[in-house]
Amino acid sequence: MLSEPLFRRLVGDRIVLGLLLVLALTAGFGAGALNLRVDFGIELLFPTSDPARIDYDRFKERFPLEDAHALVLFEAPDLYTPAGLKRLEALERDLATLRFGPTDPETQRPRGLVVSTQSLLSVEDVSDEDDELTVAPLLASSDPDPAELERARTKATQDPLFAWRISPPDGRSTTMRVTLDAASARDEVLRTAFLAAIRETLAKHEALAKAAGVEQSIVASGLPVIRAAGIELVNRDMATLMPIAYGLIALLLLVAFAHFGEMLATMLTVGAAVGWTYGVIGWCGIPLQTLTSTTPLVVMIISVSDTAHIVTHYREGVLAGLKRRDAIARATAEAAVPCLLTELVIAG
């Protein structure tokens, strides 16, 4: 058992100082929690010295845009008509000039940008004419003559170079590739901003098509979109499940202790423990990722268990005739070392 007089001073003469210290630490860790970022990138699953991680880092260095390609599926019954191609052209123009993310203080422009797009209207075709290879756009414009349009449709839907890449055989849809710059592709904040920006752009063009009486569907996919959407789902689940977990814990503690004050004290301790954990992770610059996402839940479980032990010892002291502050001091002193050893074992 640790020194009981030490804890008696903390809950007695120096209780105000102790509360101020706890509040100061909570504020400091709260500021760190604001810096917490979520990143479920596959590269974080490997130890930094693992051969697979080294190979992966080398691959990323040589092919920095490999995971920077977003895909946009454009589906409309009048795709291979001047009207459909003009809507596709307008969509590609908006996506090519897309800017997103926080503003760069030097350039005063959003940090995220699209470096290139490639669609039915911008992809290049390689052909052999008179034993000479030529490279030219598959479609020269969004308003081609009927012969050129039919030629482009046949190529896009039947030529092995394009079929199922640019367009399926039925010709009702086409795929557009949107390539982000390398910085945007590997930054979770910028990927999230890109997801919001591309959703807004696609919704705008779907609304324009609907106003024109056209049944048109546009869907975004690809690694940048999937990764950002995955983080969005995790954050949504945490925002939903964490309050439910707190509510259930509070209800169980109220039933177990049959005392609102003791339940509230336990919940404040649990909240502080989880908040401090988030703060430490945030200040250390460690992202919340697949291997660390359960840490707050583990901290919550340990905190409930340890606090329940302290409250139980406190109640025994009160029943034995001790004053409340003396009972708190004794309970804390008795439980400090066992709780600490338990947490060190679990951490190990």
CSV table of C-alpha atoms in Angstrom, one decimal:
chain,number,residue,atom,x,y,z
A,1,MET,CA,0.0,0.0,0.0
A,2,LEU,CA,1.2,3.5,-0.8
A,3,SER,CA,1.5,6.2,1.8
A,4,GLU,CA,-2.0,6.9,3.0
A,5,PRO,CA,-1.1,10.4,4.4
A,6,LEU,CA,-0.1,11.4,0.8
A,7,PHE,CA,-3.5,10.7,-0.5
A,8,ARG,CA,-5.1,12.2,2.6
A,9,ARG,CA,-3.4,15.5,1.8
A,10,LEU,CA,-4.5,15.3,-1.9
A,11,VAL,CA,-8.2,14.8,-0.9
A,12,GLY,CA,-7.9,17.0,2.1
A,13,ASP,CA,-5.9,20.2,2.4
A,14,ARG,CA,-4.8,20.2,-1.3
A,15,ILE,CA,-8.0,19.2,-3.0
A,16,VAL,CA,-8.3,22.5,-4.8
A,17,LEU,CA,-4.7,22.2,-6.1
A,18,GLY,CA,-5.4,18.6,-7.1
A,19,LEU,CA,-8.5,19.5,-9.0
A,20,LEU,CA,-6.8,22.4,-10.8
A,21,LEU,CA,-4.0,20.0,-11.8
A,22,VAL,CA,-6.5,17.5,-13.2
A,23,LEU,CA,-8.3,20.2,-15.1
A,24,ALA,CA,-5.0,21.6,-16.5
A,25,LEU,CA,-3.9,18.1,-17.6
A,26,THR,CA,-7.4,17.5,-19.2
A,27,ALA,CA,-7.2,20.8,-21.1
A,28,GLY,CA,-3.7,20.0,-22.3
A,29,PHE,CA,-4.6,16.5,-23.4
A,30,GLY,CA,-7.9,17.8,-24.9
A,31,ALA,CA,-5.8,20.1,-27.2
A,32,GLY,CA,-3.8,17.1,-28.2
A,33,ALA,CA,-6.9,15.1,-29.0
A,34,LEU,CA,-7.9,17.9,-31.5
A,35,ASN,CA,-4.8,16.9,-33.5
A,36,LEU,CA,-5.8,13.2,-33.6
A,37,ARG,CA,-6.1,11.9,-37.1
A,38,VAL,CA,-7.5,8.7,-38.4
A,39,ASP,CA,-5.6,6.7,-41.0
A,40,PHE,CA,-6.3,3.2,-42.0
A,41,GLY,CA,-3.7,3.0,-44.7
A,42,ILE,CA,-2.3,-0.4,-45.4
A,43,GLU,CA,1.3,0.8,-44.9
A,44,LEU,CA,0.6,1.3,-41.2
A,45,LEU,CA,0.0,-2.4,-40.7
A,46,PHE,CA,3.7,-3.2,-41.3
A,47,PRO,CA,6.4,-2.6,-38.7
A,48,THR,CA,8.9,0.1,-40.1
A,49,SER,CA,11.7,-2.5,-40.3
A,50,ASP,CA,9.6,-5.3,-41.8
A,51,PRO,CA,10.9,-6.4,-45.3
A,52,ALA,CA,7.4,-6.1,-46.7
A,53,ARG,CA,7.2,-2.5,-45.5
A,54,ILE,CA,10.6,-1.7,-47.0
A,55,ASP,CA,9.5,-3.2,-50.4
A,56,TYR,CA,6.2,-1.3,-50.2
A,57,ASP,CA,7.9,2.0,-49.4
A,58,ARG,CA,10.3,1.5,-52.4
A,59,PHE,CA,7.3,0.7,-54.6
A,60,LYS,CA,5.5,3.9,-53.5
A,61,GLU,CA,8.6,5.9,-54.1
A,62,ARG,CA,8.9,4.7,-57.7
A,63,PHE,CA,5.2,4.7,-58.4
A,64,PRO,CA,3.8,7.6,-56.3
A,65,LEU,CA,0.5,7.8,-58.2
A,66,GLU,CA,-0.4,4.2,-58.1
A,67,ASP,CA,-3.0,4.7,-55.4
A,68,ALA,CA,-3.9,8.3,-56.5
A,69,HIS,CA,-6.5,7.2,-59.2
A,70,ALA,CA,-10.2,7.8,-58.5
A,71,LEU,CA,-12.7,6.3,-60.9
A,72,VAL,CA,-16.0,7.9,-61.9
A,73,LEU,CA,-18.6,5.7,-63.6
A,74,PHE,CA,-20.9,7.8,-65.8
A,75,GLU,CA,-24.1,6.0,-66.9
A,76,ALA,CA,-26.7,7.4,-69.2
A,77,PRO,CA,-28.9,5.9,-72.1
A,78,ASP,CA,-27.9,8.7,-74.4
A,79,LEU,CA,-24.1,8.6,-73.7
A,80,TYR,CA,-23.1,8.2,-77.3
A,81,THR,CA,-25.0,11.2,-78.5
A,82,PRO,CA,-23.9,14.9,-78.7
A,83,ALA,CA,-26.1,15.7,-75.7
A,84,GLY,CA,-24.6,12.9,-73.6
A,85,LEU,CA,-21.0,13.7,-74.6
A,86,LYS,CA,-21.6,17.4,-73.7
A,87,ARG,CA,-22.7,16.4,-70.2
A,88,LEU,CA,-19.7,14.1,-69.9
A,89,GLU,CA,-17.4,17.0,-71.1
A,90,ALA,CA,-18.9,19.4,-68.6
A,91,LEU,CA,-18.3,16.8,-65.8
A,92,GLU,CA,-14.7,16.2,-66.8
A,93,ARG,CA,-14.0,19.9,-67.0
A,94,ASP,CA,-15.3,20.4,-63.4
A,95,LEU,CA,-13.3,17.4,-62.1
A,96,ALA,CA,-10.1,18.5,-63.9
A,97,THR,CA,-10.2,21.9,-62.1
A,98,LEU,CA,-11.3,20.5,-58.7
A,99,ARG,CA,-9.5,22.1,-55.7
A,100,PHE,CA,-10.0,20.8,-52.1
A,101,GLY,CA,-8.5,20.7,-48.6
A,102,PRO,CA,-7.1,23.4,-46.3
A,103,THR,CA,-5.7,26.6,-47.9
A,104,ASP,CA,-2.0,26.9,-48.4
A,105,PRO,CA,-0.9,30.1,-46.6
A,106,GLU,CA,1.7,30.9,-49.3
A,107,THR,CA,-0.4,30.4,-52.4
A,108,GLN,CA,-3.8,31.1,-50.8
A,109,ARG,CA,-5.2,28.1,-52.7
A,110,PRO,CA,-6.5,24.8,-51.5
A,111,ARG,CA,-3.7,22.2,-51.0
A,112,GLY,CA,-5.4,19.4,-52.8
A,113,LEU,CA,-5.7,19.3,-56.6
A,114,VAL,CA,-6.4,17.0,-59.5
A,115,VAL,CA,-3.4,16.6,-61.9
A,116,SER,CA,-5.2,14.9,-64.8
A,117,THR,CA,-8.4,13.3,-66.0
A,118,GLN,CA,-8.9,10.7,-68.7
A,119,SER,CA,-12.3,9.8,-70.2
A,120,LEU,CA,-13.9,8.9,-73.5
A,121,LEU,CA,-13.3,12.5,-74.6
A,122,SER,CA,-9.6,12.7,-73.6
A,123,VAL,CA,-8.2,9.2,-74.0
A,124,GLU,CA,-5.8,8.7,-76.9
A,125,ASP,CA,-6.2,6.0,-79.6
A,126,VAL,CA,-3.2,4.3,-81.2
A,127,SER,CA,-3.9,3.3,-84.8
A,128,ASP,CA,-1.8,1.9,-87.7
A,129,GLU,CA,-2.3,3.6,-91.0
A,130,ASP,CA,-0.1,2.8,-94.0
A,131,ASP,CA,2.4,1.0,-91.7
A,132,GLU,CA,2.7,4.2,-89.6
A,133,LEU,CA,1.6,4.4,-86.0
A,134,THR,CA,-0.5,7.4,-85.1
A,135,VAL,CA,-1.7,8.7,-81.7
A,136,ALA,CA,-4.8,10.8,-81.7
A,137,PRO,CA,-7.8,11.4,-79.4
A,138,LEU,CA,-10.5,8.7,-79.6
A,139,LEU,CA,-13.0,11.5,-80.1
A,140,ALA,CA,-11.9,14.8,-81.4
A,141,SER,CA,-14.8,16.8,-79.9
A,142,SER,CA,-18.0,16.4,-77.9
A,143,ASP,CA,-20.0,17.2,-81.1
A,144,PRO,CA,-18.7,14.7,-83.7
A,145,ASP,CA,-20.4,13.8,-87.0
A,146,PRO,CA,-22.4,10.6,-87.0
A,147,ALA,CA,-19.7,8.6,-88.7
A,148,GLU,CA,-17.0,9.6,-86.3
A,149,LEU,CA,-19.3,9.0,-83.3
A,150,GLU,CA,-20.2,5.5,-84.6
A,151,ARG,CA,-16.5,4.7,-85.1
A,152,ALA,CA,-15.6,5.9,-81.6
A,153,ARG,CA,-18.5,3.9,-80.1
A,154,THR,CA,-17.4,0.7,-81.9
A,155,LYS,CA,-13.8,1.2,-80.8
A,156,ALA,CA,-14.7,2.0,-77.1
A,157,THR,CA,-17.1,-1.0,-76.8
A,158,GLN,CA,-15.3,-3.7,-78.9
A,159,ASP,CA,-11.6,-2.9,-79.2
A,160,PRO,CA,-9.6,-4.9,-76.6
A,161,LEU,CA,-7.7,-1.7,-75.8
A,162,PHE,CA,-10.8,0.0,-74.6
A,163,ALA,CA,-13.6,-2.5,-74.0
A,164,TRP,CA,-14.4,-2.9,-70.3
A,165,ARG,CA,-11.9,-0.2,-69.5
A,166,ILE,CA,-13.5,2.9,-71.1
A,167,SER,CA,-16.9,1.4,-71.9
A,168,PRO,CA,-18.8,-2.0,-71.7
A,169,PRO,CA,-20.2,-3.6,-74.8
A,170,ASP,CA,-23.7,-2.2,-74.2
A,171,GLY,CA,-22.4,1.4,-74.5
A,172,ARG,CA,-24.6,2.7,-71.7
A,173,SER,CA,-21.7,3.8,-69.5
A,174,THR,CA,-18.1,4.9,-69.4
A,175,THR,CA,-15.4,5.2,-66.9
A,176,MET,CA,-13.4,8.4,-66.2
A,177,ARG,CA,-10.1,8.3,-64.3
A,178,VAL,CA,-9.3,11.2,-62.0
A,179,THR,CA,-5.7,11.4,-60.8
A,180,LEU,CA,-4.8,13.3,-57.6
A,181,ASP,CA,-1.4,14.7,-56.9
A,182,ALA,CA,0.8,12.5,-54.8
A,183,ALA,CA,0.5,14.7,-51.7
A,184,SER,CA,-3.3,14.5,-51.8
A,185,ALA,CA,-3.3,10.7,-52.3
A,186,ARG,CA,-1.3,10.0,-49.2
A,187,ASP,CA,-2.8,12.6,-46.9
A,188,GLU,CA,-5.9,11.5,-45.0
A,189,VAL,CA,-7.2,15.1,-44.5
A,190,LEU,CA,-6.9,15.8,-48.3
A,191,ARG,CA,-8.5,12.5,-49.3
A,192,THR,CA,-11.4,13.3,-47.0
A,193,ALA,CA,-11.7,16.8,-48.5
A,194,PHE,CA,-11.5,15.2,-52.0
A,195,LEU,CA,-14.4,12.8,-51.2
A,196,ALA,CA,-16.6,15.7,-50.1
A,197,ALA,CA,-15.6,17.8,-53.2
A,198,ILE,CA,-16.2,15.0,-55.7
A,199,ARG,CA,-19.6,14.1,-54.1
A,200,GLU,CA,-20.7,17.7,-54.4
A,201,THR,CA,-19.6,17.9,-58.0
A,202,LEU,CA,-21.3,14.6,-59.0
A,203,ALA,CA,-24.5,15.7,-57.2
A,204,LYS,CA,-24.5,19.0,-59.1
A,205,HIS,CA,-24.2,17.2,-62.5
A,206,GLU,CA,-26.9,14.6,-61.5
A,207,ALA,CA,-29.2,17.5,-60.6
A,208,LEU,CA,-28.6,19.2,-64.0
A,209,ALA,CA,-29.3,16.0,-65.8
A,210,LYS,CA,-32.5,15.4,-63.8
A,211,ALA,CA,-33.6,19.0,-64.6
A,212,ALA,CA,-33.1,18.2,-68.3
A,213,GLY,CA,-35.2,15.1,-68.0
A,214,VAL,CA,-32.3,12.6,-68.5
A,215,GLU,CA,-31.9,9.4,-66.4
A,216,GLN,CA,-28.2,9.7,-65.5
A,217,SER,CA,-26.2,8.0,-62.7
A,218,ILE,CA,-22.7,9.0,-61.6
A,219,VAL,CA,-20.7,7.0,-59.0
A,220,ALA,CA,-17.2,7.6,-57.6
A,221,SER,CA,-14.9,4.8,-56.6
A,222,GLY,CA,-11.1,4.0,-56.7
A,223,LEU,CA,-8.6,3.9,-53.8
A,224,PRO,CA,-8.8,7.6,-52.7
A,225,VAL,CA,-12.5,7.4,-52.5
A,226,ILE,CA,-12.7,4.0,-50.8
A,227,ARG,CA,-10.0,4.9,-48.2
A,228,ALA,CA,-11.7,8.2,-47.4
A,229,ALA,CA,-15.2,6.6,-47.3
A,230,GLY,CA,-13.8,3.8,-45.0
A,231,ILE,CA,-12.6,6.5,-42.5
A,232,GLU,CA,-15.9,8.2,-42.7
A,233,LEU,CA,-17.7,5.0,-41.8
A,234,VAL,CA,-15.3,4.4,-38.8
A,235,ASN,CA,-15.8,7.9,-37.5
A,236,ARG,CA,-19.6,7.6,-37.9
A,237,ASP,CA,-19.6,4.3,-36.0
A,238,MET,CA,-17.4,5.7,-33.2
A,239,ALA,CA,-19.7,8.8,-33.0
A,240,THR,CA,-22.7,6.5,-32.6
A,241,LEU,CA,-21.3,3.6,-30.5
A,242,MET,CA,-19.2,5.5,-28.0
A,243,PRO,CA,-22.1,7.5,-26.5
A,244,ILE,CA,-24.1,4.2,-26.4
A,245,ALA,CA,-21.3,2.5,-24.6
A,246,TYR,CA,-21.0,5.3,-22.1
A,247,GLY,CA,-24.7,5.2,-21.5
A,248,LEU,CA,-24.8,1.5,-20.9
A,249,ILE,CA,-21.8,1.7,-18.6
A,250,ALA,CA,-23.5,4.5,-16.6
A,251,LEU,CA,-26.7,2.5,-16.3
A,252,LEU,CA,-24.8,-0.6,-15.1
A,253,LEU,CA,-22.8,1.4,-12.6
A,254,LEU,CA,-26.0,3.0,-11.3
A,255,VAL,CA,-27.6,-0.4,-10.8
A,256,ALA,CA,-24.4,-1.8,-9.2
A,257,PHE,CA,-23.7,1.2,-6.8
A,258,ALA,CA,-27.3,2.4,-6.4
A,259,HIS,CA,-25.7,5.8,-5.8
A,260,PHE,CA,-25.8,8.6,-8.4
A,261,GLY,CA,-22.7,10.4,-7.0
A,262,GLU,CA,-20.5,7.3,-7.2
A,263,MET,CA,-21.7,6.5,-10.7
A,264,LEU,CA,-21.0,10.1,-11.8
A,265,ALA,CA,-17.5,10.0,-10.2
A,266,THR,CA,-16.7,6.7,-12.0
A,267,MET,CA,-18.0,8.1,-15.4
A,268,LEU,CA,-15.9,11.3,-15.0
A,269,THR,CA,-12.9,9.1,-14.3
A,270,VAL,CA,-13.6,7.0,-17.4
A,271,GLY,CA,-14.1,10.0,-19.6
A,272,ALA,CA,-10.9,11.6,-18.3
A,273,ALA,CA,-8.9,8.4,-19.0
A,274,VAL,CA,-10.2,8.0,-22.5
A,275,GLY,CA,-9.7,11.8,-23.2
A,276,TRP,CA,-6.1,11.7,-21.9
A,277,THR,CA,-5.4,8.6,-24.1
A,278,TYR,CA,-6.7,10.4,-27.2
A,279,GLY,CA,-4.6,13.5,-26.1
A,280,VAL,CA,-1.4,11.5,-25.8
A,281,ILE,CA,-1.9,9.8,-29.1
A,282,GLY,CA,-2.7,13.2,-30.7
A,283,TRP,CA,0.4,14.9,-29.2
A,284,CYS,CA,2.6,12.1,-30.3
A,285,GLY,CA,1.4,12.3,-33.8
A,286,ILE,CA,0.3,8.7,-33.9
A,287,PRO,CA,-2.7,8.1,-36.2
A,288,LEU,CA,-5.6,6.1,-34.9
A,289,GLN,CA,-5.4,3.1,-37.3
A,290,THR,CA,-6.3,-0.5,-37.5
A,291,LEU,CA,-3.9,-1.7,-34.8
A,292,THR,CA,-4.6,1.2,-32.3
A,293,SER,CA,-8.3,1.8,-32.9
A,294,THR,CA,-9.3,-0.5,-30.0
A,295,THR,CA,-7.0,1.4,-27.5
A,296,PRO,CA,-9.7,3.8,-26.2
A,297,LEU,CA,-12.1,0.8,-25.7
A,298,VAL,CA,-9.4,-1.1,-23.7
A,299,VAL,CA,-8.7,2.1,-21.6
A,300,MET,CA,-12.4,2.4,-20.9
A,301,ILE,CA,-12.7,-1.2,-19.7
A,302,ILE,CA,-9.6,-0.9,-17.5
A,303,SER,CA,-10.8,2.5,-16.1
A,304,VAL,CA,-14.2,1.1,-15.2
A,305,SER,CA,-12.6,-1.9,-13.5
A,306,ASP,CA,-10.1,0.1,-11.5
A,307,THR,CA,-12.5,2.8,-10.5
A,308,ALA,CA,-15.0,0.2,-9.4
A,309,HIS,CA,-12.3,-1.3,-7.1
A,310,ILE,CA,-11.6,2.1,-5.5
A,311,VAL,CA,-15.3,2.9,-5.0
A,312,THR,CA,-15.8,-0.6,-3.4
A,313,HIS,CA,-12.9,0.0,-1.0
A,314,TYR,CA,-14.2,3.5,-0.3
A,315,ARG,CA,-17.7,2.2,0.6
A,316,GLU,CA,-16.1,-0.4,2.9
A,317,GLY,CA,-14.2,2.3,4.7
A,318,VAL,CA,-17.3,4.4,5.2
A,319,LEU,CA,-19.2,1.4,6.6
A,320,ALA,CA,-16.3,0.8,9.0
A,321,GLY,CA,-16.8,4.3,10.4
A,322,LEU,CA,-14.1,6.4,8.6
A,323,LYS,CA,-14.8,9.9,7.5
A,324,ARG,CA,-15.5,10.3,3.7
A,325,ARG,CA,-12.1,11.9,2.9
A,326,ASP,CA,-10.2,9.3,5.1
A,327,ALA,CA,-12.1,6.5,3.3
A,328,ILE,CA,-11.2,8.0,-0.1
A,329,ALA,CA,-7.5,8.3,0.9
A,330,ARG,CA,-7.3,4.7,2.2
A,331,ALA,CA,-9.2,3.3,-0.8
A,332,THR,CA,-6.9,5.1,-3.2
A,333,ALA,CA,-3.7,4.1,-1.4
A,334,GLU,CA,-4.8,0.4,-1.2
A,335,ALA,CA,-5.8,0.2,-4.8
A,336,ALA,CA,-3.0,2.2,-6.5
A,337,VAL,CA,-0.3,-0.4,-6.7
A,338,PRO,CA,-2.6,-3.4,-7.7
A,339,CYS,CA,-4.3,-1.2,-10.4
A,340,LEU,CA,-0.9,0.0,-11.7
A,341,LEU,CA,0.4,-3.5,-11.9
A,342,THR,CA,-2.7,-4.6,-13.7
A,343,GLU,CA,-2.4,-1.8,-16.3
A,344,LEU,CA,1.3,-2.5,-16.8
A,345,VAL,CA,0.6,-6.2,-17.5
A,346,ILE,CA,-2.1,-5.4,-19.9
A,347,ALA,CA,0.1,-2.8,-21.7
A,348,GLY,CA,2.9,-5.4,-21.9
